[in-house]
Amino acid sequence: MDYLLTEEQIMIRDIARQIAQEKIKPVAAKYDAEGIFPWDIVKIMAASDLCGIYIEEKYGGTGGGVMELVLATEELSKACGGISLAFAATALGTFPIILFGTEEQKKKYLPDIAKGKKLAAFGLTEAGAGSDAGAIATTAEKKGDHYVLNGTKQWITNGGEAEVYTVIASTDRSKGPRGAAAFIVEKGMKGFEFGKKEDKMGIRSSATRELVFTDCNIPKENLLAKEGMGFIVAMKTFDQSRPGVASQAVGIAQGALDLTVQYMKERKQFGKSISSFQGLQFMLADMATEIEAARALVYACARMLDSGNTKVSKDSAMAKLFASDVAMKVTVDCVQLFGGYGYMRDYPIEKYMRDAKITQIYEGTNQIQRSIIANHLIKETASK
Amino acid sequence: MNIIVCIKQVPDTTNVRIDPETNTLVRSGVQSIINPFDMYAIEEAVRLKEKFGGLVTIVTMGPPQAEEALREAISLGGDEAVLISDRAFAGSDTWATSYTLSKAIQKIGKFDIVICGKQAIDGDTAQVGPGVAAFLDIPQITFVKKIEEINIGSTPAPQGYGAGRVPEYQSASVEYIRAERMTEEGYDIVESPLPCLITVVKEINEPRLPSLKGKMRAKKIEIKKLEAKDLDADPNSLGLKGSPTKVVKIFTPPPRKGGQILEGEVKDICGKLVELLKGEIL
C-alpha cells in the first residue's frame, strides 16, 4: 500500500531497511541466544543519522516526529524486535524531555541522544506498581537545591546501557498519582545503581534491569515540568511512544510473514510447495491483511500526533492494542506454518513469536489499553 | 587533501541472467549498482578526508543514468560528483576509458591521490586504474589492502624513510604514501610519492551505509557534467575510434568433462594410472 510518504521519510525507511537486512539480520540469532546488547548496531544507526530522526534540528536531530520514528522502528524490528528496542526505548526515554523539558534541559540532553552518543530510558514500573502506575513507592524528597531519590524501578528497558533516564518518583505519597514528579537522572550519579539483568522470554538482546536509588541526589534543575506533574508526564509520553511499540509489533509481524512466505515456497509436501495449498494460502492472506490494517492504524495515529493533535490517548491505545495483538496472532500462525521446523531454535521463526509477546504487555498491557479506549468512549458519550 | 575516486556503474550480477540463445547478459530489468570494489574506494577516500580534511570528488564515465551511481556515492560521504558522458565515448575499451578519465581528472584540477576499485565486476580487466595512472604519468600502487601512512607535508617523514632508495624521498617535506599491496603470496609494502593512484581490494575496509544527511545532500547536489568538447582530448583517442581492443568472439567455455576414477587397491591401480597418464594426458 502506498502511504504517500515524503522523500525524507522514504530515505529513513530505506536506511533503516538496509541496516536491518545487512547488519541486524546476520547477528539477530546470536545476540538473542547470548543476550548481547547491540552497541555495534547502535553505532551504525548513529553514523546513518537515525538516532535523531524524531528530534528537532536545533537540538541536533533531523526534525521529524513520531511518523519517522515508527517507520524506522518497523524496519529494524523486521530483522529483530530486540535489537530495534535499543533505538525505540531511547525514544521513550527522550519524549518526556522533548515534551516537557525546558530549553536548558533540551540543550543539555537532546544533542547527544540525537547523535547516538547516548541512549535514554524511561523508569516508571516498580515491583508493586505496574498497570497501577499511581502506586509508585520511589520517593523524591526535596532538600535545598536538590531532590533525594530512594526506591527501585523494575524491568527498565535499556537499563544499565543508557546514559539518560527519565524517572517517575513521588514527592508526596499521600497524594497518590498527583504526588508524582518526573526527573532526569544521569548514569553515574551518586546513589544510582543497577540491579540484576533480567533473563527474558524474548527481546533478549535488549537490556532489562532494575534502577536502584539509594539517597541519590538529583539537582533541582533536573525536575521535568513541575512537582505533581509526574503522572501526566508519563501518560503524555505514552501517548507519543505507543505508536512506537505498535510499529515494533508491525515490524515483528511483517518480518515473520516474509520469512514464512519464503519458507512455504521452498517447503515441499505431497510433491508440491506448501504455498500451493489453499488452506494455508488463506492463512497467509489473513495475516497480510491484518498486518496492513495494523500498519495503517499506526501510521494514521503517528501522523495525528505529528500534526499537534493532543487528543490522541484513545487512538494511540488502539494502535498499540491492535498492532500487538496482530503481531502475536501472526507469529503464532507463522510458527504453525513452519511446522516442526518452526518449533526448532535452528530456524529463525520461533524468536519472532517470543519477541511479539512483550508488545502485548509493556507500555501498558493490552487490558489497560482497552480500559483507556473504553473510558474515552464513555466520556465522549457523556459529553454529547 | 584532495581525493578523486573513479567509479563504474555495473549490472548487479547477484541476480543477473544469461540469454541462452546469445550467451550474453540480459541487461534489461537488471538493477544497476556501484561496482562493489569501488565501494571500498569510496569508503577509503571518505576515511582519508575525515582524517586529513579536503574534498572527495567522485568521477564516473558512463551513460546519463550513471548519475544515480554518483548520487549514491555522495550519500556515502563524497563531496562532489563529475559525470563524463558523451556519445563520442561510446564503445570505449579500457585504453580509451583510461585516456578519457585521465583527461577529465586533469580538468578537475589538483589532487593528491586517485583511488579506484581493483577491477569492475562486469569486465574484470583491472586495467583502467593502472591505465589512468599511466596517462596521468603518476605512480600507482595496485591491490592496496591497507594504507599504512600518508604524509601530506604537515608531518615530517619518519627517520630513515626512503633510505637507500630514492634520494629525494629523504627530504622531510616530501609527500608520500606507504601502503600494503596484496599479492598471491602475502603482501608488499610499497612507498610512493604523491600524487599517486591506488587501486583497492575488499580487505581494505568495511564500507559504511548511507546516512540520512548524506542522502539528502545527494538528492540536491549538482552533478558537474563533462562532454568530449570539455576535455583537451585527441578526438581520435576517444570511444570506439580510440579503442585498439577488438573483440573477436565471445563464447561460453565448454563445461569440463568429469574425470575418470580408478577403483581398487593402490598397488593394483598404480600401474594403470601410469599407463593412462602416459597414453592420454602426457
PDB file of C-alpha atoms in Angstrom, chain A residues 140-340:
ATOM      1  CA  ALA A 140      11.894  12.131  45.839  1.00  0.00           C
ATOM      2  CA  GLU A 141      12.399  14.338  48.849  1.00  0.00           C
ATOM      3  CA  LYS A 142      13.262  17.959  48.261  1.00  0.00           C
ATOM      4  CA  LYS A 143      16.274  19.146  50.267  1.00  0.00           C
ATOM      5  CA  GLY A 144      17.537  22.612  49.415  1.00  0.00           C
ATOM      6  CA  ASP A 145      18.686  22.778  45.798  1.00  0.00           C
ATOM      7  CA  HIS A 146      18.287  19.078  45.133  1.00  0.00           C
ATOM      8  CA  TYR A 147      15.972  16.101  45.429  1.00  0.00           C
ATOM      9  CA  VAL A 148      16.902  12.852  47.159  1.00  0.00           C
ATOM     10  CA  LEU A 149      15.666   9.758  45.342  1.00  0.00           C
ATOM     11  CA  ASN A 150      15.052   6.446  47.092  1.00  0.00           C
ATOM     12  CA  GLY A 151      13.478   3.318  45.678  1.00  0.00           C
ATOM     13  CA  THR A 152      13.781   0.703  42.948  1.00  0.00           C
ATOM     14  CA  LYS A 153      12.462   0.749  39.379  1.00  0.00           C
ATOM     15  CA  GLN A 154      11.908  -2.598  37.751  1.00  0.00           C
ATOM     16  CA  TRP A 155      12.180  -4.022  34.216  1.00  0.00           C
ATOM     17  CA  ILE A 156      13.652  -0.867  32.734  1.00  0.00           C
ATOM     18  CA  THR A 157      14.465  -1.254  29.050  1.00  0.00           C
ATOM     19  CA  ASN A 158      17.987  -0.013  28.176  1.00  0.00           C
ATOM     20  CA  GLY A 159      18.732  -0.140  31.927  1.00  0.00           C
ATOM     21  CA  GLY A 160      22.476  -0.004  32.541  1.00  0.00           C
ATOM     22  CA  GLU A 161      23.228   0.809  28.895  1.00  0.00           C
ATOM     23  CA  ALA A 162      21.523   4.200  28.696  1.00  0.00           C
ATOM     24  CA  GLU A 163      23.145   7.385  29.989  1.00  0.00           C
ATOM     25  CA  VAL A 164      19.952   9.419  30.414  1.00  0.00           C
ATOM     26  CA  TYR A 165      16.958   8.212  32.446  1.00  0.00           C
ATOM     27  CA  THR A 166      13.581   9.814  32.923  1.00  0.00           C
ATOM     28  CA  VAL A 167      12.359   8.533  36.271  1.00  0.00           C
ATOM     29  CA  ILE A 168       8.973   8.989  37.899  1.00  0.00           C
ATOM     30  CA  ALA A 169       9.079   9.325  41.678  1.00  0.00           C
ATOM     31  CA  SER A 170       6.701  10.572  44.329  1.00  0.00           C
ATOM     32  CA  THR A 171       7.315  13.842  46.141  1.00  0.00           C
ATOM     33  CA  ASP A 172       4.195  13.307  48.203  1.00  0.00           C
ATOM     34  CA  ARG A 173       2.908   9.762  48.543  1.00  0.00           C
ATOM     35  CA  SER A 174      -0.251  10.869  50.322  1.00  0.00           C
ATOM     36  CA  LYS A 175      -1.446  12.456  47.078  1.00  0.00           C
ATOM     37  CA  GLY A 176      -1.184   9.236  45.041  1.00  0.00           C
ATOM     38  CA  PRO A 177      -0.794   9.914  41.311  1.00  0.00           C
ATOM     39  CA  ARG A 178      -0.977  13.664  41.952  1.00  0.00           C
ATOM     40  CA  GLY A 179       2.101  13.435  44.136  1.00  0.00           C
ATOM     41  CA  ALA A 180       4.354  12.146  41.368  1.00  0.00           C
ATOM     42  CA  ALA A 181       7.126  14.045  39.591  1.00  0.00           C
ATOM     43  CA  ALA A 182       9.463  13.258  36.681  1.00  0.00           C
ATOM     44  CA  PHE A 183      13.242  13.623  36.946  1.00  0.00           C
ATOM     45  CA  ILE A 184      16.142  13.359  34.538  1.00  0.00           C
ATOM     46  CA  VAL A 185      18.764  11.124  36.099  1.00  0.00           C
ATOM     47  CA  GLU A 186      22.194  10.516  34.619  1.00  0.00           C
ATOM     48  CA  LYS A 187      24.114   7.279  34.796  1.00  0.00           C
ATOM     49  CA  GLY A 188      26.960   7.709  37.241  1.00  0.00           C
ATOM     50  CA  MET A 189      25.115   9.974  39.680  1.00  0.00           C
ATOM     51  CA  LYS A 190      25.999   9.007  43.229  1.00  0.00           C
ATOM     52  CA  GLY A 191      23.463   6.640  44.735  1.00  0.00           C
ATOM     53  CA  PHE A 192      22.205   5.400  41.350  1.00  0.00           C
ATOM     54  CA  GLU A 193      22.985   1.719  40.770  1.00  0.00           C
ATOM     55  CA  PHE A 194      21.703  -1.037  38.516  1.00  0.00           C
ATOM     56  CA  GLY A 195      20.147  -4.264  39.729  1.00  0.00           C
ATOM     57  CA  LYS A 196      20.134  -7.647  38.085  1.00  0.00           C
ATOM     58  CA  LYS A 197      19.816  -8.121  34.359  1.00  0.00           C
ATOM     59  CA  GLU A 198      16.583  -9.961  33.626  1.00  0.00           C
ATOM     60  CA  ASP A 199      16.519 -13.287  31.780  1.00  0.00           C
ATOM     61  CA  LYS A 200      13.614 -12.857  29.384  1.00  0.00           C
ATOM     62  CA  MET A 201      11.474 -14.990  27.068  1.00  0.00           C
ATOM     63  CA  GLY A 202      12.023 -12.656  24.112  1.00  0.00           C
ATOM     64  CA  ILE A 203      13.673  -9.374  23.115  1.00  0.00           C
ATOM     65  CA  ARG A 204      16.741 -10.945  24.687  1.00  0.00           C
ATOM     66  CA  SER A 205      19.273  -8.621  23.077  1.00  0.00           C
ATOM     67  CA  SER A 206      17.559  -5.748  24.834  1.00  0.00           C
ATOM     68  CA  ALA A 207      18.819  -4.895  28.319  1.00  0.00           C
ATOM     69  CA  THR A 208      16.154  -5.016  31.033  1.00  0.00           C
ATOM     70  CA  ARG A 209      17.355  -4.091  34.508  1.00  0.00           C
ATOM     71  CA  GLU A 210      16.436  -2.568  37.816  1.00  0.00           C
ATOM     72  CA  LEU A 211      17.331   1.014  38.643  1.00  0.00           C
ATOM     73  CA  VAL A 212      18.210   1.259  42.314  1.00  0.00           C
ATOM     74  CA  PHE A 213      18.245   4.662  44.008  1.00  0.00           C
ATOM     75  CA  THR A 214      19.792   4.982  47.437  1.00  0.00           C
ATOM     76  CA  ASP A 215      19.889   8.582  48.704  1.00  0.00           C
ATOM     77  CA  CYS A 216      20.591   9.643  45.139  1.00  0.00           C
ATOM     78  CA  ASN A 217      20.974  13.424  44.917  1.00  0.00           C
ATOM     79  CA  ILE A 218      19.399  14.985  41.835  1.00  0.00           C
ATOM     80  CA  PRO A 219      19.918  18.707  41.177  1.00  0.00           C
ATOM     81  CA  LYS A 220      16.580  20.519  41.180  1.00  0.00           C
ATOM     82  CA  GLU A 221      17.249  21.653  37.580  1.00  0.00           C
ATOM     83  CA  ASN A 222      16.627  18.010  36.634  1.00  0.00           C
ATOM     84  CA  LEU A 223      12.980  18.122  37.621  1.00  0.00           C
ATOM     85  CA  LEU A 224      10.836  17.826  34.483  1.00  0.00           C
ATOM     86  CA  ALA A 225       7.727  20.005  34.408  1.00  0.00           C
ATOM     87  CA  LYS A 226       6.574  20.511  37.985  1.00  0.00           C
ATOM     88  CA  GLU A 227       6.048  18.541  41.137  1.00  0.00           C
ATOM     89  CA  GLY A 228       2.747  16.726  40.860  1.00  0.00           C
ATOM     90  CA  MET A 229       3.035  16.506  37.077  1.00  0.00           C
ATOM     91  CA  GLY A 230       4.850  13.149  37.019  1.00  0.00           C
ATOM     92  CA  PHE A 231       1.822  11.106  36.156  1.00  0.00           C
ATOM     93  CA  ILE A 232       0.828  13.477  33.369  1.00  0.00           C
ATOM     94  CA  VAL A 233       4.396  13.388  32.009  1.00  0.00           C
ATOM     95  CA  ALA A 234       4.163   9.591  31.934  1.00  0.00           C
ATOM     96  CA  MET A 235       0.747   9.486  30.279  1.00  0.00           C
ATOM     97  CA  LYS A 236       1.616  12.092  27.622  1.00  0.00           C
ATOM     98  CA  THR A 237       4.861  10.252  26.952  1.00  0.00           C
ATOM     99  CA  PHE A 238       2.979   7.007  26.426  1.00  0.00           C
ATOM    100  CA  ASP A 239       0.597   8.737  24.012  1.00  0.00           C
ATOM    101  CA  GLN A 240       3.665   9.558  21.890  1.00  0.00           C
ATOM    102  CA  SER A 241       5.504   6.294  22.361  1.00  0.00           C
ATOM    103  CA  ARG A 242       2.699   3.764  21.927  1.00  0.00           C
ATOM    104  CA  PRO A 243       2.792   4.051  18.137  1.00  0.00           C
ATOM    105  CA  GLY A 244       6.485   3.174  18.507  1.00  0.00           C
ATOM    106  CA  VAL A 245       5.660  -0.073  20.298  1.00  0.00           C
ATOM    107  CA  ALA A 246       2.907  -0.650  17.767  1.00  0.00           C
ATOM    108  CA  SER A 247       5.378  -0.235  14.907  1.00  0.00           C
ATOM    109  CA  GLN A 248       7.745  -2.662  16.620  1.00  0.00           C
ATOM    110  CA  ALA A 249       4.826  -5.117  16.624  1.00  0.00           C
ATOM    111  CA  VAL A 250       4.046  -4.435  12.950  1.00  0.00           C
ATOM    112  CA  GLY A 251       7.720  -4.973  12.088  1.00  0.00           C
ATOM    113  CA  ILE A 252       7.911  -8.255  14.019  1.00  0.00           C
ATOM    114  CA  ALA A 253       4.728  -9.484  12.313  1.00  0.00           C
ATOM    115  CA  GLN A 254       5.882  -8.440   8.833  1.00  0.00           C
ATOM    116  CA  GLY A 255       9.351  -9.918   9.349  1.00  0.00           C
ATOM    117  CA  ALA A 256       7.779 -13.224  10.426  1.00  0.00           C
ATOM    118  CA  LEU A 257       5.358 -13.251   7.499  1.00  0.00           C
ATOM    119  CA  ASP A 258       8.139 -12.509   4.986  1.00  0.00           C
ATOM    120  CA  LEU A 259      10.152 -15.466   6.274  1.00  0.00           C
ATOM    121  CA  THR A 260       7.070 -17.684   6.238  1.00  0.00           C
ATOM    122  CA  VAL A 261       6.092 -16.924   2.642  1.00  0.00           C
ATOM    123  CA  GLN A 262       9.636 -17.658   1.533  1.00  0.00           C
ATOM    124  CA  TYR A 263       9.720 -20.909   3.524  1.00  0.00           C
ATOM    125  CA  MET A 264       6.366 -22.064   2.175  1.00  0.00           C
ATOM    126  CA  LYS A 265       7.566 -21.655  -1.396  1.00  0.00           C
ATOM    127  CA  GLU A 266      10.571 -23.853  -0.665  1.00  0.00           C
ATOM    128  CA  ARG A 267       8.996 -26.471   1.589  1.00  0.00           C
ATOM    129  CA  LYS A 268       7.581 -29.407  -0.371  1.00  0.00           C
ATOM    130  CA  GLN A 269       4.981 -31.903   0.829  1.00  0.00           C
ATOM    131  CA  PHE A 270       2.904 -34.262  -1.291  1.00  0.00           C
ATOM    132  CA  GLY A 271       5.200 -33.289  -4.169  1.00  0.00           C
ATOM    133  CA  LYS A 272       4.249 -29.606  -4.117  1.00  0.00           C
ATOM    134  CA  SER A 273       5.279 -26.397  -2.405  1.00  0.00           C
ATOM    135  CA  ILE A 274       3.131 -25.982   0.672  1.00  0.00           C
ATOM    136  CA  SER A 275       2.355 -22.458  -0.575  1.00  0.00           C
ATOM    137  CA  SER A 276       0.155 -24.098  -3.204  1.00  0.00           C
ATOM    138  CA  PHE A 277      -2.324 -25.388  -0.607  1.00  0.00           C
ATOM    139  CA  GLN A 278      -5.378 -23.206  -0.400  1.00  0.00           C
ATOM    140  CA  GLY A 279      -5.963 -23.725   3.326  1.00  0.00           C
ATOM    141  CA  LEU A 280      -2.501 -22.342   4.035  1.00  0.00           C
ATOM    142  CA  GLN A 281      -2.875 -19.587   1.438  1.00  0.00           C
ATOM    143  CA  PHE A 282      -5.927 -18.343   3.317  1.00  0.00           C
ATOM    144  CA  MET A 283      -3.823 -18.079   6.466  1.00  0.00           C
ATOM    145  CA  LEU A 284      -1.241 -16.016   4.577  1.00  0.00           C
ATOM    146  CA  ALA A 285      -3.903 -13.733   3.144  1.00  0.00           C
ATOM    147  CA  ASP A 286      -5.434 -13.125   6.567  1.00  0.00           C
ATOM    148  CA  MET A 287      -2.064 -12.381   8.103  1.00  0.00           C
ATOM    149  CA  ALA A 288      -1.087  -9.941   5.356  1.00  0.00           C
ATOM    150  CA  THR A 289      -4.427  -8.157   5.631  1.00  0.00           C
ATOM    151  CA  GLU A 290      -4.232  -7.850   9.406  1.00  0.00           C
ATOM    152  CA  ILE A 291      -0.670  -6.539   9.273  1.00  0.00           C
ATOM    153  CA  GLU A 292      -1.643  -3.942   6.678  1.00  0.00           C
ATOM    154  CA  ALA A 293      -4.595  -2.845   8.787  1.00  0.00           C
ATOM    155  CA  ALA A 294      -2.337  -2.530  11.826  1.00  0.00           C
ATOM    156  CA  ARG A 295       0.210  -0.535   9.835  1.00  0.00           C
ATOM    157  CA  ALA A 296      -2.465   1.812   8.515  1.00  0.00           C
ATOM    158  CA  LEU A 297      -3.723   2.427  12.061  1.00  0.00           C
ATOM    159  CA  VAL A 298      -0.213   3.040  13.386  1.00  0.00           C
ATOM    160  CA  TYR A 299       0.696   5.461  10.587  1.00  0.00           C
ATOM    161  CA  ALA A 300      -2.596   7.339  10.934  1.00  0.00           C
ATOM    162  CA  CYS A 301      -2.013   7.687  14.651  1.00  0.00           C
ATOM    163  CA  ALA A 302       1.601   8.807  14.160  1.00  0.00           C
ATOM    164  CA  ARG A 303       0.522  11.462  11.680  1.00  0.00           C
ATOM    165  CA  MET A 304      -2.198  12.654  14.013  1.00  0.00           C
ATOM    166  CA  LEU A 305       0.390  13.075  16.780  1.00  0.00           C
ATOM    167  CA  ASP A 306       2.774  14.921  14.451  1.00  0.00           C
ATOM    168  CA  SER A 307       0.010  17.285  13.421  1.00  0.00           C
ATOM    169  CA  GLY A 308      -0.065  18.513  17.014  1.00  0.00           C
ATOM    170  CA  ASN A 309      -3.367  16.939  17.928  1.00  0.00           C
ATOM    171  CA  THR A 310      -3.342  16.377  21.676  1.00  0.00           C
ATOM    172  CA  LYS A 311      -6.469  14.249  21.983  1.00  0.00           C
ATOM    173  CA  VAL A 312      -4.680  11.080  20.978  1.00  0.00           C
ATOM    174  CA  SER A 313      -4.847   8.809  24.012  1.00  0.00           C
ATOM    175  CA  LYS A 314      -7.643   6.661  22.635  1.00  0.00           C
ATOM    176  CA  ASP A 315      -6.161   6.364  19.128  1.00  0.00           C
ATOM    177  CA  SER A 316      -2.695   5.747  20.462  1.00  0.00           C
ATOM    178  CA  ALA A 317      -4.064   2.986  22.704  1.00  0.00           C
ATOM    179  CA  MET A 318      -5.958   1.470  19.757  1.00  0.00           C
ATOM    180  CA  ALA A 319      -2.826   1.385  17.612  1.00  0.00           C
ATOM    181  CA  LYS A 320      -0.760  -0.284  20.330  1.00  0.00           C
ATOM    182  CA  LEU A 321      -3.524  -2.753  21.211  1.00  0.00           C
ATOM    183  CA  PHE A 322      -4.358  -3.769  17.666  1.00  0.00           C
ATOM    184  CA  ALA A 323      -0.841  -3.992  16.295  1.00  0.00           C
ATOM    185  CA  SER A 324       0.471  -6.046  19.205  1.00  0.00           C
ATOM    186  CA  ASP A 325      -2.464  -8.453  19.113  1.00  0.00           C
ATOM    187  CA  VAL A 326      -1.896  -8.863  15.362  1.00  0.00           C
ATOM    188  CA  ALA A 327       1.814  -9.487  15.951  1.00  0.00           C
ATOM    189  CA  MET A 328       1.063 -12.228  18.479  1.00  0.00           C
ATOM    190  CA  LYS A 329      -1.532 -13.921  16.325  1.00  0.00           C
ATOM    191  CA  VAL A 330       0.565 -13.693  13.168  1.00  0.00           C
ATOM    192  CA  THR A 331       3.744 -15.005  14.755  1.00  0.00           C
ATOM    193  CA  VAL A 332       1.912 -17.948  16.343  1.00  0.00           C
ATOM    194  CA  ASP A 333       0.484 -18.805  12.921  1.00  0.00           C
ATOM    195  CA  CYS A 334       3.891 -18.397  11.270  1.00  0.00           C
ATOM    196  CA  VAL A 335       5.385 -20.947  13.671  1.00  0.00           C
ATOM    197  CA  GLN A 336       2.451 -23.211  12.780  1.00  0.00           C
ATOM    198  CA  LEU A 337       3.176 -22.843   9.064  1.00  0.00           C
ATOM    199  CA  PHE A 338       6.825 -23.747   9.604  1.00  0.00           C
ATOM    200  CA  GLY A 339       5.531 -26.958  11.230  1.00  0.00           C
ATOM    201  CA  GLY A 340       8.048 -28.952  13.282  1.00  0.00           C
TER     202      GLY A 340
END
